[in-house]
PDB file of C-alpha atoms in Angstrom:
ATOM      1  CA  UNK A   1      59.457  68.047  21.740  1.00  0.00           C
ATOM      2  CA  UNK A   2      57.750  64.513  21.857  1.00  0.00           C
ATOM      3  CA  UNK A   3      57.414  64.729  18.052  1.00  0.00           C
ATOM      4  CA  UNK A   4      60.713  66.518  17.120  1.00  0.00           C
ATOM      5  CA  UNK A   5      62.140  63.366  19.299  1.00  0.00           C
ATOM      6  CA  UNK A   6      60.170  60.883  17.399  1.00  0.00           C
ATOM      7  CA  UNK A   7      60.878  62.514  14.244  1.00  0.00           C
ATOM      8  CA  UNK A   8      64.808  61.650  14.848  1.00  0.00           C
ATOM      9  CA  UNK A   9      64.054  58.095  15.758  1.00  0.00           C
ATOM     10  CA  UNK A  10      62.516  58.079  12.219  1.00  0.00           C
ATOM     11  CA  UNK A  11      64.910  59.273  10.504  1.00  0.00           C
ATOM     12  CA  UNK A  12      67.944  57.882  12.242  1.00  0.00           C
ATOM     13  CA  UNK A  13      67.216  54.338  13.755  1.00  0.00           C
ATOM     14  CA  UNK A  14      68.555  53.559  16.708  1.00  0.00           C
ATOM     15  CA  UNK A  15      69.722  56.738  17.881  1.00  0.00           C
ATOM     16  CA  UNK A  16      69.532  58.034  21.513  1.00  0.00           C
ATOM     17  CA  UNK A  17      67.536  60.729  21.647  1.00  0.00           C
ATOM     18  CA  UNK A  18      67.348  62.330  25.370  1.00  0.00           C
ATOM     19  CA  UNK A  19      64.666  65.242  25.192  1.00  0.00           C
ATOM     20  CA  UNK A  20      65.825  67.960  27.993  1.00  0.00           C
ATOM     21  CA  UNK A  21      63.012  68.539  31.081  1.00  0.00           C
ATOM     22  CA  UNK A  22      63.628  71.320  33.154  1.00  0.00           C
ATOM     23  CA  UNK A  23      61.275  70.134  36.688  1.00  0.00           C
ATOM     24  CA  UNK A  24      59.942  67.164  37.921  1.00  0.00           C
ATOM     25  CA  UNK A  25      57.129  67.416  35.617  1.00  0.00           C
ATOM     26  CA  UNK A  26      55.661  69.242  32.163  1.00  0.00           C
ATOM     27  CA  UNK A  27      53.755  71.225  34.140  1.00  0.00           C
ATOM     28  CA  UNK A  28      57.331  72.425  35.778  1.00  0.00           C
ATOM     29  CA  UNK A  29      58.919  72.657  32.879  1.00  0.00           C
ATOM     30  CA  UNK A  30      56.414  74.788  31.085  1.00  0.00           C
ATOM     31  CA  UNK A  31      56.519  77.263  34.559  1.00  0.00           C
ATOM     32  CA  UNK A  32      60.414  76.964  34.451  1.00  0.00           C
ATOM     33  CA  UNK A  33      60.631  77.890  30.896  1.00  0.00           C
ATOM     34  CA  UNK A  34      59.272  81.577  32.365  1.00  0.00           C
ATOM     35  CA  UNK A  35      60.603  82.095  35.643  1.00  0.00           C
ATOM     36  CA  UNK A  36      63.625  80.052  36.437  1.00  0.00           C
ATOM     37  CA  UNK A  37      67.177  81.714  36.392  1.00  0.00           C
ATOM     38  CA  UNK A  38      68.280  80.843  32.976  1.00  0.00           C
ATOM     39  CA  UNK A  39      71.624  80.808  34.584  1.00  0.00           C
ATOM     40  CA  UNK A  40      70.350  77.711  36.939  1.00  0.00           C
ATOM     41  CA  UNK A  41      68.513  75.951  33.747  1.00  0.00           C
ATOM     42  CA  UNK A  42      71.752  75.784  32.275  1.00  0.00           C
ATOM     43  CA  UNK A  43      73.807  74.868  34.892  1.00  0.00           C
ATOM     44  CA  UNK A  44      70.769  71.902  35.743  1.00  0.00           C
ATOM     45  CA  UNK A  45      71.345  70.953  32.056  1.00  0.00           C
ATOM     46  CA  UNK A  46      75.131  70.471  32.337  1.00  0.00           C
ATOM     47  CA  UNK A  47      74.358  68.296  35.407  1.00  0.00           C
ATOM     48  CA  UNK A  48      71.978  65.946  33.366  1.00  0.00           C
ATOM     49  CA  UNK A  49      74.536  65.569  30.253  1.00  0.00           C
ATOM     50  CA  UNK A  50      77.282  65.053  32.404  1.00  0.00           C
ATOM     51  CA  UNK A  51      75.511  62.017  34.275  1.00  0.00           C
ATOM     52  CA  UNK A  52      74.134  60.198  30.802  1.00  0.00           C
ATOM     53  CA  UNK A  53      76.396  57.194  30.197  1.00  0.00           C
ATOM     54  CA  UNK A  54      74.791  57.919  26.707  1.00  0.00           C
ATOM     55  CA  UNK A  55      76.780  60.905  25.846  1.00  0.00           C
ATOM     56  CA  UNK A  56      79.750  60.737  27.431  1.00  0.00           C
ATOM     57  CA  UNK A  57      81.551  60.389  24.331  1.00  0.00           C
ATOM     58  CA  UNK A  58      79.807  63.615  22.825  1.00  0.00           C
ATOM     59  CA  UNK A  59      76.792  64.803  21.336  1.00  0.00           C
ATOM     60  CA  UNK A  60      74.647  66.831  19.030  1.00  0.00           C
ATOM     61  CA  UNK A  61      72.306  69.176  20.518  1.00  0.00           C
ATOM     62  CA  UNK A  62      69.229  71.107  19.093  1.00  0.00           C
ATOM     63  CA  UNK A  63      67.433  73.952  20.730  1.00  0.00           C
ATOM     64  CA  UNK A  64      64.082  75.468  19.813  1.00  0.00           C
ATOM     65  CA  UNK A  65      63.294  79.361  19.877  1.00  0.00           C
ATOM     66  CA  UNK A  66      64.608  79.922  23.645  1.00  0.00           C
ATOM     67  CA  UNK A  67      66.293  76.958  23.870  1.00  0.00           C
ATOM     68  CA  UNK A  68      68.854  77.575  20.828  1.00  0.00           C
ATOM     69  CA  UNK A  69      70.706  80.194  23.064  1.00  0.00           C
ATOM     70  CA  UNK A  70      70.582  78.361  26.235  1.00  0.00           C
ATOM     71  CA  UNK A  71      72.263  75.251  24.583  1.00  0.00           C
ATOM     72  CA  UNK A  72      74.949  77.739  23.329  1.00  0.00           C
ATOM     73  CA  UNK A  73      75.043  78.861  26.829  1.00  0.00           C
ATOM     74  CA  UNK A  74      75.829  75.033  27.574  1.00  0.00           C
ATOM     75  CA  UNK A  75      78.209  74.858  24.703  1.00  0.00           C
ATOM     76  CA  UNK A  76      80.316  77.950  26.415  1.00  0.00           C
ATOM     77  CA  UNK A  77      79.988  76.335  30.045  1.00  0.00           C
ATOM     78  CA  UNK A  78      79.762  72.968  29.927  1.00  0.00           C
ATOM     79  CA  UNK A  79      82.650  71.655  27.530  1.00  0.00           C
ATOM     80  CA  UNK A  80      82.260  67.922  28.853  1.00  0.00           C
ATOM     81  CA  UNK A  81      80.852  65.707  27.478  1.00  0.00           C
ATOM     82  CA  UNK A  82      81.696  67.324  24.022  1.00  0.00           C
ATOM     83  CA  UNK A  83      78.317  69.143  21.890  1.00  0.00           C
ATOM     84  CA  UNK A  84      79.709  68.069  18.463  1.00  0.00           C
ATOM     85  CA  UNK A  85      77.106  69.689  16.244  1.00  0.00           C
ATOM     86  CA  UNK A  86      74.545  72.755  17.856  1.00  0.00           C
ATOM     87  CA  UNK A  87      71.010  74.009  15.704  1.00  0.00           C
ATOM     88  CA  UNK A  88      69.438  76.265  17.321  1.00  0.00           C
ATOM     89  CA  UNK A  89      65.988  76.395  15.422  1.00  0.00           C
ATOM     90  CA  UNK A  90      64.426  79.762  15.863  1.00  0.00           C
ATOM     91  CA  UNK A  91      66.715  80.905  18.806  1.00  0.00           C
ATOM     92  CA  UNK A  92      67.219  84.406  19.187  1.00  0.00           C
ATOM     93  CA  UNK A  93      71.303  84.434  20.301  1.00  0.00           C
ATOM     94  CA  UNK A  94      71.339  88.578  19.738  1.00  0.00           C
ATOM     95  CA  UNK A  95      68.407  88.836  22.196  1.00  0.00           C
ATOM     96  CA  UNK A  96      64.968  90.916  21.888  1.00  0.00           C
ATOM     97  CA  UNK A  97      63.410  94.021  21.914  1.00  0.00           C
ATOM     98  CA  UNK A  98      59.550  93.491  21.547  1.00  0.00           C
ATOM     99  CA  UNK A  99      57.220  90.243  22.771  1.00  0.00           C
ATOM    100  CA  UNK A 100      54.397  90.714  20.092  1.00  0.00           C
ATOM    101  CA  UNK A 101      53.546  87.155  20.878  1.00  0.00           C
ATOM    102  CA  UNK A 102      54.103  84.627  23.302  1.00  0.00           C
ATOM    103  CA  UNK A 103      53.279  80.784  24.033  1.00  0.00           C
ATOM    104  CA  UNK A 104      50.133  80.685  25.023  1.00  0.00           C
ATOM    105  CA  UNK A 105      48.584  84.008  23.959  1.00  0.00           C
ATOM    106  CA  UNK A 106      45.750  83.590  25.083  1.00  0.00           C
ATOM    107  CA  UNK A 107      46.980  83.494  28.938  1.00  0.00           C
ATOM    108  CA  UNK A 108      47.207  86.201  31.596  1.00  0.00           C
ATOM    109  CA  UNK A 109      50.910  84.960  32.150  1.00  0.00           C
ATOM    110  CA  UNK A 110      51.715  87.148  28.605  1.00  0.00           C
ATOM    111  CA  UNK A 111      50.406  90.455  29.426  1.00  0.00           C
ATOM    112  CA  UNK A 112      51.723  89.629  32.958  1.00  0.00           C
ATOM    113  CA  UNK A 113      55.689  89.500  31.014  1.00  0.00           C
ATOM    114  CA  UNK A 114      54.599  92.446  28.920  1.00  0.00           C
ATOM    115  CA  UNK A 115      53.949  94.555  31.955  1.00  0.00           C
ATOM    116  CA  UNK A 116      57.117  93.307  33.915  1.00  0.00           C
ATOM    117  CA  UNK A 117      59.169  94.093  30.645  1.00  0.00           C
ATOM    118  CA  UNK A 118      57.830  97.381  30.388  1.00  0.00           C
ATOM    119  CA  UNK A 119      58.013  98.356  34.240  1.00  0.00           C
ATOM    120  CA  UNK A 120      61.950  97.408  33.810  1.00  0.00           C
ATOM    121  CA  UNK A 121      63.563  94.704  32.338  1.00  0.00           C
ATOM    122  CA  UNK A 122      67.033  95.512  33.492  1.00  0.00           C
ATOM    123  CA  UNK A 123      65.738  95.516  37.371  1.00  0.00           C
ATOM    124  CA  UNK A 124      67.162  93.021  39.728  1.00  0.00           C
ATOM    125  CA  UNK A 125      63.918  91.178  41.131  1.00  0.00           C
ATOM    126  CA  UNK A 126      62.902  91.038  37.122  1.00  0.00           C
ATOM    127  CA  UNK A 127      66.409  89.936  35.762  1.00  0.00           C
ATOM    128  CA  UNK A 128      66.417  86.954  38.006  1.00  0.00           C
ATOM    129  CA  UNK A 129      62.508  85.669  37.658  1.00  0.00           C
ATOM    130  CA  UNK A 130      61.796  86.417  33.899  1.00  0.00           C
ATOM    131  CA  UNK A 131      63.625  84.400  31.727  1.00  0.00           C
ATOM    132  CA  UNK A 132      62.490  86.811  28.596  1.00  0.00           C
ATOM    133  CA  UNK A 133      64.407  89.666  30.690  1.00  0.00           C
ATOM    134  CA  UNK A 134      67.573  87.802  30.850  1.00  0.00           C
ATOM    135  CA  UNK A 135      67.710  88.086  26.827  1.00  0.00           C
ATOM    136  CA  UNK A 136      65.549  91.371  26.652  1.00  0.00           C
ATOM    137  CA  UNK A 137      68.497  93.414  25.060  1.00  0.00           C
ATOM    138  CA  UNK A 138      67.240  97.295  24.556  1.00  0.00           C
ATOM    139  CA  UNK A 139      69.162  98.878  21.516  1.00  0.00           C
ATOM    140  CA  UNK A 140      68.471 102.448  23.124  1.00  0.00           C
ATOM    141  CA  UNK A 141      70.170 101.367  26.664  1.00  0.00           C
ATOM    142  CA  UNK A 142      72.929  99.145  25.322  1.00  0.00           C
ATOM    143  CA  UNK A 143      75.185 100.314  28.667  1.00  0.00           C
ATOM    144  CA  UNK A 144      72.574  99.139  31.052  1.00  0.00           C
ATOM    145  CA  UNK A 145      71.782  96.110  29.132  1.00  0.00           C
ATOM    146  CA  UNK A 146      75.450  95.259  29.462  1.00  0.00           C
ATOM    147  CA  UNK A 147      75.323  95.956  33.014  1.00  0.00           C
ATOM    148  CA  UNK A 148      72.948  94.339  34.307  1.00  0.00           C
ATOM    149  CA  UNK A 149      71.669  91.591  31.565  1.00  0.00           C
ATOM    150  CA  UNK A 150      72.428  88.414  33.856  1.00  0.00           C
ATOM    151  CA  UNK A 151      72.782  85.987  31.403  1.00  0.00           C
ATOM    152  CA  UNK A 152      73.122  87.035  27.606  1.00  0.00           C
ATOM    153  CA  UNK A 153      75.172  90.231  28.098  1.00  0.00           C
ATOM    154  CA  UNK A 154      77.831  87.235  29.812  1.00  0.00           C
ATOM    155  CA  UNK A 155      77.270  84.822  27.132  1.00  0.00           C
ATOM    156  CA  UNK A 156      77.553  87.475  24.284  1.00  0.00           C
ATOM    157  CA  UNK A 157      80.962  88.802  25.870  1.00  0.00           C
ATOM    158  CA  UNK A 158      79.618  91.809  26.593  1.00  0.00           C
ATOM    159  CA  UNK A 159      81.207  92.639  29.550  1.00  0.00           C
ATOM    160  CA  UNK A 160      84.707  91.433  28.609  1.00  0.00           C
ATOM    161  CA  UNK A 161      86.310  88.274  27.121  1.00  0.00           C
ATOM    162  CA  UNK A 162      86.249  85.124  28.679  1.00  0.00           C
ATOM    163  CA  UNK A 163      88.430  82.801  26.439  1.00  0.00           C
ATOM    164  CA  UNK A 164      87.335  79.993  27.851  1.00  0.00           C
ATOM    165  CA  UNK A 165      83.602  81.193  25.946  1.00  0.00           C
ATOM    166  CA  UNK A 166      85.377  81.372  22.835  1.00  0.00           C
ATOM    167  CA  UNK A 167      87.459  78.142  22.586  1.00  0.00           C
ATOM    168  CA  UNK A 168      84.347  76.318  23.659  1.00  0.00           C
ATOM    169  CA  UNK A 169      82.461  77.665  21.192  1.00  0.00           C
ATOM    170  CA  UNK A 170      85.095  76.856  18.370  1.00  0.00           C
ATOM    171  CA  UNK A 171      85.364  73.618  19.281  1.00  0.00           C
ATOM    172  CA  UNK A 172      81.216  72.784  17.715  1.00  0.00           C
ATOM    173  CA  UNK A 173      82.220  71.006  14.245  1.00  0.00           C
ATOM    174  CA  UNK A 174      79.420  72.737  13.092  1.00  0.00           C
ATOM    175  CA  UNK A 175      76.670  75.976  14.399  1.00  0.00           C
ATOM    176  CA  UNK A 176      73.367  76.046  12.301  1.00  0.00           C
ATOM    177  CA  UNK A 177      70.963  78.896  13.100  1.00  0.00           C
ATOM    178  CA  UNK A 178      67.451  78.878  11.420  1.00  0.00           C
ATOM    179  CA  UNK A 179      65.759  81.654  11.068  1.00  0.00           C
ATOM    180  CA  UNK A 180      61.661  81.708  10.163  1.00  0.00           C
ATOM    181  CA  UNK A 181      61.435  84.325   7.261  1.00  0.00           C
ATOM    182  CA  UNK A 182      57.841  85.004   8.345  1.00  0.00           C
ATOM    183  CA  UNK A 183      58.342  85.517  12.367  1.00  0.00           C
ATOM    184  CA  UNK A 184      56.019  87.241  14.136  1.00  0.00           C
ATOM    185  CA  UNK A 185      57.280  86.054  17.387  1.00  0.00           C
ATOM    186  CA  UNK A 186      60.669  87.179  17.898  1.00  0.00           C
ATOM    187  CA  UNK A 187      61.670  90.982  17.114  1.00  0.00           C
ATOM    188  CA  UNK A 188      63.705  91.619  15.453  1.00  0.00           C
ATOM    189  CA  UNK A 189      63.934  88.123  13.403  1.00  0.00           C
ATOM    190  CA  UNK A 190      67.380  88.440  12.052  1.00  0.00           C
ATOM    191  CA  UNK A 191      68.372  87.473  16.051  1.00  0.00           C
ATOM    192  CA  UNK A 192      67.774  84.312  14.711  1.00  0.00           C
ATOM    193  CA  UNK A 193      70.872  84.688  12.476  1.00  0.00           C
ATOM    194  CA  UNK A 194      72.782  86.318  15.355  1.00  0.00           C
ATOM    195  CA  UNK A 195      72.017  90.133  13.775  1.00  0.00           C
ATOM    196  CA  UNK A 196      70.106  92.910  15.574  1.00  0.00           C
ATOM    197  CA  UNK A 197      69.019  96.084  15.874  1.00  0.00           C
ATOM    198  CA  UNK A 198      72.057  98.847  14.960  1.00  0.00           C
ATOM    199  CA  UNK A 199      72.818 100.501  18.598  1.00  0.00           C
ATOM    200  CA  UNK A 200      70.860 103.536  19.540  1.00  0.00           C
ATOM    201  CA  UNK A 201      68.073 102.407  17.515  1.00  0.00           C
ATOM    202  CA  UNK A 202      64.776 100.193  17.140  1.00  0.00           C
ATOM    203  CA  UNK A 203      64.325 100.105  13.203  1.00  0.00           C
ATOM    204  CA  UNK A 204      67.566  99.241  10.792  1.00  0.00           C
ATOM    205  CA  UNK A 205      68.875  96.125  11.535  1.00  0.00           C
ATOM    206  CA  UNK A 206      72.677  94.477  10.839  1.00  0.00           C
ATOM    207  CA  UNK A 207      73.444  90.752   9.778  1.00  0.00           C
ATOM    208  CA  UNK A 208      76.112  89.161  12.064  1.00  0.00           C
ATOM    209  CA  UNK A 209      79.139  89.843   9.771  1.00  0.00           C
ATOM    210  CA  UNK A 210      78.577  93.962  10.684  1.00  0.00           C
ATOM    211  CA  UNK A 211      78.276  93.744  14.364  1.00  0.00           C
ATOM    212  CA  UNK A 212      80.965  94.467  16.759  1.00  0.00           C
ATOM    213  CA  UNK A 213      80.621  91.244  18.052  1.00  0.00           C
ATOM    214  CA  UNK A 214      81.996  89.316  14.676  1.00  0.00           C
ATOM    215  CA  UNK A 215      84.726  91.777  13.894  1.00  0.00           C
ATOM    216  CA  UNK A 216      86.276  91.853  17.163  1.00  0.00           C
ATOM    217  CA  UNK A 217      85.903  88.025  17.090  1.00  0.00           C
ATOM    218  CA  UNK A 218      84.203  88.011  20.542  1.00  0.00           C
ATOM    219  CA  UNK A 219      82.891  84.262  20.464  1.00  0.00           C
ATOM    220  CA  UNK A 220      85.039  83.411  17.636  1.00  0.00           C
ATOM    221  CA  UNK A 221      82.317  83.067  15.469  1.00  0.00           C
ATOM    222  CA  UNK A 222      84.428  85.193  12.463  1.00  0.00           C
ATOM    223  CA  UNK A 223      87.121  82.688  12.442  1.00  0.00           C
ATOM    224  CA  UNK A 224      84.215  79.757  12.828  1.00  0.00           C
ATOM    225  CA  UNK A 225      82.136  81.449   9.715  1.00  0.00           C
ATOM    226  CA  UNK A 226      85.772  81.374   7.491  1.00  0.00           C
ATOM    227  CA  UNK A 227      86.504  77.731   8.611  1.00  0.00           C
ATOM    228  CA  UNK A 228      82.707  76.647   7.065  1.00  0.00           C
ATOM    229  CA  UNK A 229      81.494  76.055  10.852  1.00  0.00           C
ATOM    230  CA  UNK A 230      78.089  78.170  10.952  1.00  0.00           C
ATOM    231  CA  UNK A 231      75.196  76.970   8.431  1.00  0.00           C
ATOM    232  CA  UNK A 232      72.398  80.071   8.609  1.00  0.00           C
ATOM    233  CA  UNK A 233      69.170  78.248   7.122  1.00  0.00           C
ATOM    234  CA  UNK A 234      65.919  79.817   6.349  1.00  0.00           C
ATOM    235  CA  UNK A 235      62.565  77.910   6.445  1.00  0.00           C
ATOM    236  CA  UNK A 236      59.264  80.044   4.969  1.00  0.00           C
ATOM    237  CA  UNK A 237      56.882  80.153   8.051  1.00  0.00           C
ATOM    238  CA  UNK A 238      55.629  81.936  11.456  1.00  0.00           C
ATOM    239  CA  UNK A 239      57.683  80.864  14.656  1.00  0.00           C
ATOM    240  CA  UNK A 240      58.534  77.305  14.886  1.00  0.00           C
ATOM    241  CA  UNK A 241      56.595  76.569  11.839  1.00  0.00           C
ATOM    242  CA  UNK A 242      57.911  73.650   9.598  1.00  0.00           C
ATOM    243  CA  UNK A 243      56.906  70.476   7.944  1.00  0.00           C
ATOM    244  CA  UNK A 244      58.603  66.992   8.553  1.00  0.00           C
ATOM    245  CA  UNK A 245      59.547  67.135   4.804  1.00  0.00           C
ATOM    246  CA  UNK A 246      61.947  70.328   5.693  1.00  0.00           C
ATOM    247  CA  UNK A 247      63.442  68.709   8.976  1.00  0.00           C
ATOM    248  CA  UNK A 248      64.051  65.918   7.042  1.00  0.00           C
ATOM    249  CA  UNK A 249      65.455  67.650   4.507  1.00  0.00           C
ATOM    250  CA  UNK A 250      67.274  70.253   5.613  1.00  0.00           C
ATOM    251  CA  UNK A 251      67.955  69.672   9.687  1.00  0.00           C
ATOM    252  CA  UNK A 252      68.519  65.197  10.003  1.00  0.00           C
ATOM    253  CA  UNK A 253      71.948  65.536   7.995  1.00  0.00           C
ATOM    254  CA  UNK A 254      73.565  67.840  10.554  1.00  0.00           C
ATOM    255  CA  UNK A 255      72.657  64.625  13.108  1.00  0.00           C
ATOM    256  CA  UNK A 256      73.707  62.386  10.872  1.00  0.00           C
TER     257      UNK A 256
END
């Protein structure tokens, strides 16, 4: 995040640039960034926006893999100050159904999640100390994923309709989702986009504009996708790869 930050500074001089910590220190953050409610990190975020005299007059916010959907989450909560413009590089806002890969693959701490996932994502002690469960969304147990997903089932409006979600939402000037075309991280990719799996099923997927969730307008992302509000880039590459030639190309004018 240390480059992405300095990357901005580059390529827009002067500009505040807060990069979000989740812990007193990196090693906290990293540890955070698997076990803490997601629900908390958000609500923890919120807090730290809200107290920066820098943004009190709004801001654009950009999330990477995980983080894309939990600064949506933020967007839907946490209306003040203002998020004017949200990317979400690489963040998987439908959800997955798979972990081939992990940060860190090398460590214990990813065949630890596999074996959590496996023994039951939906379960209570799981839900609320594995952040990948609390956007593990099974397309084969879409009523128990809506049950008891604890955070993206609530900020999917899976459940029900909270307007206050939707007009939130609506109010970004502009929602860019990247996808990588070569991701071997996040399954099924096209999350990335806001698409998944087609219910009762692990192998066709559907773009946005054919799930349930666009044509009943549950976010409000049909009427933001008509107004010219969501930008759905796609960068050749693996998981969060990209070259400062593409952010600068294709990412710095939505901060601009």
């Amino acid at each position: 995040m240390g480059y992405v930050r300095d990357m901005v500074r580059r390529g827009i001089p002067g500009a505040y640039v807060l990069s979000l910590r989740i812990g007193s220190s990196m090693v906290q953050d990293v540890e955070n960034s698997f076990f803490m409610n997601v629900n908390d990190q958000v609500s923890e975020v919120c807090s730290q926006l809200a107290k920066n005299p820098h943004l009190k007059g709004g801001y654009n916010a950009m999330g990477f893999s995980q983080g894309g959907q939990f600064l949506r989450a933020v967007a839907q909560r946490c209306p003040s100050p203002p998020m004017f413009t949200l990317i979400s590089v690489g963040g998987q806002h439908q959800g997955v159904y798979g972990f081939p890969r992990c940060p860190g693959e090398s460590s214990h701490i990813c065949d630890w999640i596999r074996k959590m996932l496996d023994l039951g994502a939906y379960s209570q002690a799981v839900q609320e100390h594995l952040v990948q469960a609390q956007y593990w969304h099974d397309p084969l147990k879409e009523e128990e994923y809506r049950k008891k997903s604890i955070f993206l089932a609530d900020i999917n409006q899976e459940r029900g309709i909270n307007e206050t979600y939707k007009k939130n939402l609506m109010a970004l000037k502009k929602f860019v989702m990247v996808k990588f075309l070569n991701d071997t991280m996040v399954d099924p990719p096209i999350s990335e986009w806001f698409g998944f799996y087609k219910s009762g099923q692990a192998k066709d997927t559907v773009p946005l504009q054919e799930t349930l969730l666009y044509k009943e307008d549950r976010l409000g992302l049909q009427e933001m996708d008509k107004a010219g509000k969501l930008a759905f880039l796609g960068v050749e590459g693996d998981h969060l790869h990209f070259t400062e030639g593409w952010f600068y190309a294709h990412i710095l004018p939505f901060l601009q």
